[in-house]
Amino acid sequence: MPVCSRSSAWVLATFSKSLFALSLGKAALSRPGSPLLAPAAGQASTRGSMTATGMSQRMVWVDLEMTGLDVEKDQIIEMACLITDSNLNILAEGPNVIIKQPDELLEGMSEWCKEHHGKVTEYEFLSFVRQHTPPGQCPLAGNSVHADKRFLDKYMPQFMYHLHYRIIDVSTIKELSRRWFPEEYKMVPHKKATHRALEDIRESIKELQYYRANIFKASEKNCTIVENGEKKNQKTQMS
């Protein structure tokens, strides 16, 4: 066993304890009906059932930092998660985890630890979203989150199974705003580009708050409805 620094040894011991706790049901990540996949207290047992209308409108914000964009060879370095309501108020702050460990630390792990390295992370994030969202109801949200989704689909499938299949991608709204509302787009808050997962999520939420306040305006106006290629005006009170 390679000689580890004192800090690496402490991290290894802490991580091993987490793995041991998971080993009590280590097949849980892939076995239907396991404790990991079973509904949390207060949740219905059927996917798609609702306990509260407000909870179904929540958004699960995720940001990953990866070594690259190739899901076949690149790795997740860091992951963070936040929950907001439909008005983009932050309701809960989840784990913010550095996933990729130093090579000397990985070399010091047993083969079983290496195999399950990352599954502990999935369990931690899955436990968090199950506490705050009903199964199958809330979409994944973020900036260019389609790229994050590819990695999550591969490396954290049970986490993704809990979420709705749709996504809320702030980058799509950004590109549409740049084309349709260029003046408003000029005032979009600038990002700090820290490349830290939690800070990136907060900036994405702030950006979407700006679009909501300045572009998705709710007021009484004439709505243009297109039916069979013909435009019809309809006065509507939007709320």
XYZ file of C-alpha atoms in Angstrom:
239
model
C 0.000 0.000 0.000
C 1.531 3.337 -1.016
C 2.520 5.759 1.691
C -0.081 8.539 1.974
C 0.223 11.967 3.531
C -1.572 12.493 6.848
C -4.334 14.516 5.139
C -4.786 11.891 2.429
C -4.975 9.168 5.047
C -7.673 11.101 6.915
C -9.691 11.603 3.719
C -9.298 7.907 2.903
C -10.513 6.900 6.361
C -13.508 9.244 6.162
C -14.386 8.102 2.661
C -14.037 4.441 3.676
C -16.540 4.963 6.508
C -19.036 6.360 4.008
C -18.444 3.406 1.714
C -18.901 0.980 4.596
C -22.262 2.564 5.386
C -23.261 2.177 1.761
C -21.977 -1.417 1.671
C -24.816 -2.468 3.963
C -26.949 -2.234 0.848
C -24.403 -1.842 -1.922
C -26.693 -3.297 -4.564
C -29.245 -0.598 -3.798
C -28.165 1.640 -6.636
C -29.300 -0.842 -9.243
C -31.964 -3.022 -7.615
C -35.627 -1.916 -7.984
C -37.439 -1.869 -4.679
C -34.250 -1.274 -2.687
C -34.174 1.142 0.278
C -32.362 3.698 -1.874
C -35.066 3.678 -4.515
C -37.983 3.317 -2.122
C -40.083 6.463 -1.576
C -38.961 8.719 1.244
C -41.255 9.271 4.200
C -44.265 11.320 3.170
C -43.880 10.517 -0.534
C -46.284 8.377 -2.496
C -44.978 5.075 -3.828
C -45.979 5.682 -7.451
C -43.846 7.801 -9.792
C -45.770 10.837 -10.936
C -48.039 11.047 -7.895
C -48.200 14.393 -6.110
C -48.118 15.317 -2.448
C -48.206 19.095 -2.930
C -48.751 21.214 -6.022
C -46.073 23.700 -4.966
C -43.450 20.989 -4.680
C -44.074 19.832 -8.237
C -43.126 23.301 -9.504
C -39.693 23.254 -7.923
C -36.501 23.206 -9.972
C -33.425 21.091 -9.300
C -30.382 23.181 -10.164
C -27.177 21.278 -10.853
C -23.762 22.288 -12.066
C -20.880 19.957 -12.840
C -17.242 20.766 -13.373
C -15.722 18.144 -15.667
C -12.293 17.385 -17.117
C -13.870 17.757 -20.569
C -17.071 17.201 -22.518
C -16.465 13.630 -23.723
C -18.721 11.510 -21.543
C -16.815 8.356 -22.552
C -13.426 9.452 -21.236
C -13.809 12.602 -19.128
C -14.695 12.677 -15.443
C -16.813 14.760 -13.102
C -14.566 16.859 -10.864
C -17.146 18.738 -8.801
C -20.930 18.748 -8.374
C -23.310 21.112 -6.584
C -27.094 21.224 -6.268
C -29.724 23.788 -5.211
C -33.520 23.666 -5.079
C -35.649 26.686 -6.014
C -39.365 27.289 -6.171
C -41.068 28.371 -9.399
C -40.231 32.012 -8.601
C -36.517 31.211 -8.392
C -36.257 31.610 -4.630
C -33.609 29.287 -3.211
C -35.299 26.825 -0.849
C -32.471 24.428 -0.058
C -28.747 24.168 -0.671
C -27.543 20.655 -1.266
C -24.143 18.994 -1.268
C -21.161 20.626 -2.950
C -18.767 17.760 -3.508
C -15.285 17.457 -4.982
C -15.608 14.081 -6.681
C -12.276 13.460 -8.390
C -9.687 12.429 -5.797
C -5.863 12.534 -6.015
C -4.295 9.491 -7.679
C -2.384 8.519 -4.520
C -5.654 8.434 -2.593
C -7.355 6.229 -5.173
C -4.342 3.890 -5.208
C -4.753 3.424 -1.471
C -8.341 2.207 -1.797
C -9.437 -1.390 -2.061
C -10.905 -2.606 -5.338
C -14.433 -2.434 -3.908
C -13.848 1.174 -2.829
C -12.659 2.084 -6.305
C -15.680 0.401 -7.880
C -18.101 2.322 -5.655
C -16.225 5.619 -5.662
C -18.877 8.038 -6.920
C -21.855 5.914 -5.931
C -21.573 7.446 -2.474
C -21.855 10.831 -4.168
C -24.936 9.730 -6.101
C -26.531 8.461 -2.891
C -25.835 11.803 -1.175
C -27.383 13.902 -3.958
C -30.305 11.528 -4.439
C -31.101 11.677 -0.727
C -31.077 15.480 -0.911
C -33.448 15.825 -3.881
C -35.807 13.218 -2.446
C -36.172 15.347 0.677
C -37.267 18.396 -1.306
C -38.953 17.168 -4.506
C -41.542 14.527 -5.437
C -40.402 11.790 -7.836
C -40.747 12.395 -11.559
C -42.048 15.960 -11.244
C -39.219 18.499 -11.079
C -36.897 19.279 -13.994
C -33.136 19.594 -14.025
C -32.091 23.244 -14.409
C -28.857 25.054 -15.156
C -26.722 26.749 -17.783
C -25.937 24.517 -20.776
C -27.333 21.830 -18.518
C -27.805 19.444 -21.448
C -24.057 18.760 -21.177
C -24.320 18.040 -17.447
C -27.302 15.782 -18.116
C -25.229 13.505 -20.365
C -22.758 12.875 -17.552
C -25.507 12.453 -14.970
C -27.368 9.996 -17.197
C -24.244 7.854 -17.365
C -22.738 8.190 -13.903
C -25.773 8.976 -11.719
C -28.764 7.261 -13.366
C -30.802 6.881 -10.164
C -30.450 10.604 -9.460
C -31.743 11.366 -12.954
C -34.548 8.819 -12.624
C -35.963 10.886 -9.757
C -36.231 14.005 -11.948
C -38.630 14.951 -14.741
C -37.402 14.134 -18.246
C -37.564 17.797 -19.318
C -34.854 20.333 -18.555
C -34.712 24.098 -18.014
C -31.637 25.375 -19.841
C -30.843 29.029 -19.155
C -28.516 29.121 -22.162
C -31.509 28.600 -24.476
C -33.242 31.656 -23.028
C -29.964 33.555 -23.312
C -29.690 32.852 -27.046
C -33.336 33.709 -27.734
C -33.046 36.938 -25.750
C -29.933 37.897 -27.680
C -31.892 37.571 -30.926
C -35.352 38.820 -29.928
C -34.600 41.344 -27.157
C -31.103 42.694 -27.920
C -31.491 45.841 -25.810
C -32.545 43.936 -22.703
C -29.858 41.355 -23.378
C -27.147 44.005 -23.091
C -28.015 44.420 -19.406
C -27.769 40.736 -18.440
C -25.624 40.360 -15.278
C -22.056 39.391 -16.123
C -20.673 36.164 -14.736
C -17.468 35.915 -12.724
C -16.385 32.662 -14.413
C -15.080 31.149 -11.180
C -15.596 27.611 -12.523
C -16.836 26.485 -9.127
C -20.051 24.509 -9.238
C -22.042 26.188 -6.465
C -21.156 29.721 -7.542
C -22.028 28.874 -11.154
C -25.502 27.742 -10.071
C -26.117 30.949 -8.143
C -25.092 33.015 -11.164
C -27.386 30.974 -13.428
C -30.321 31.575 -11.082
C -29.514 35.287 -10.992
C -29.409 35.360 -14.794
C -32.803 33.658 -15.111
C -34.230 36.060 -12.522
C -33.156 38.910 -14.804
C -34.869 37.361 -17.848
C -38.025 36.756 -15.825
C -38.169 40.359 -14.593
C -37.249 42.084 -17.853
C -38.374 39.814 -20.689
C -41.064 37.482 -19.340
C -43.230 40.414 -18.302
C -46.704 39.704 -16.939
C -49.207 42.395 -17.899
C -52.429 43.029 -19.779
C -51.715 43.050 -23.487
C -52.911 41.859 -26.853
C -51.676 38.344 -27.475
C -51.086 37.207 -31.038
C -52.302 33.691 -31.639
C -51.304 31.842 -34.793
C -53.805 29.282 -36.080
C -53.301 27.585 -39.425
C -50.906 30.312 -40.472
C -53.346 33.141 -39.658
C -52.738 35.650 -36.862
C -55.540 36.519 -34.449
C -55.368 39.134 -31.708
C -56.787 38.293 -28.324
C -56.765 40.623 -25.318
C -55.605 38.644 -22.318
C -54.948 39.425 -18.672
C -51.718 37.642 -17.838
C -50.816 36.905 -14.233
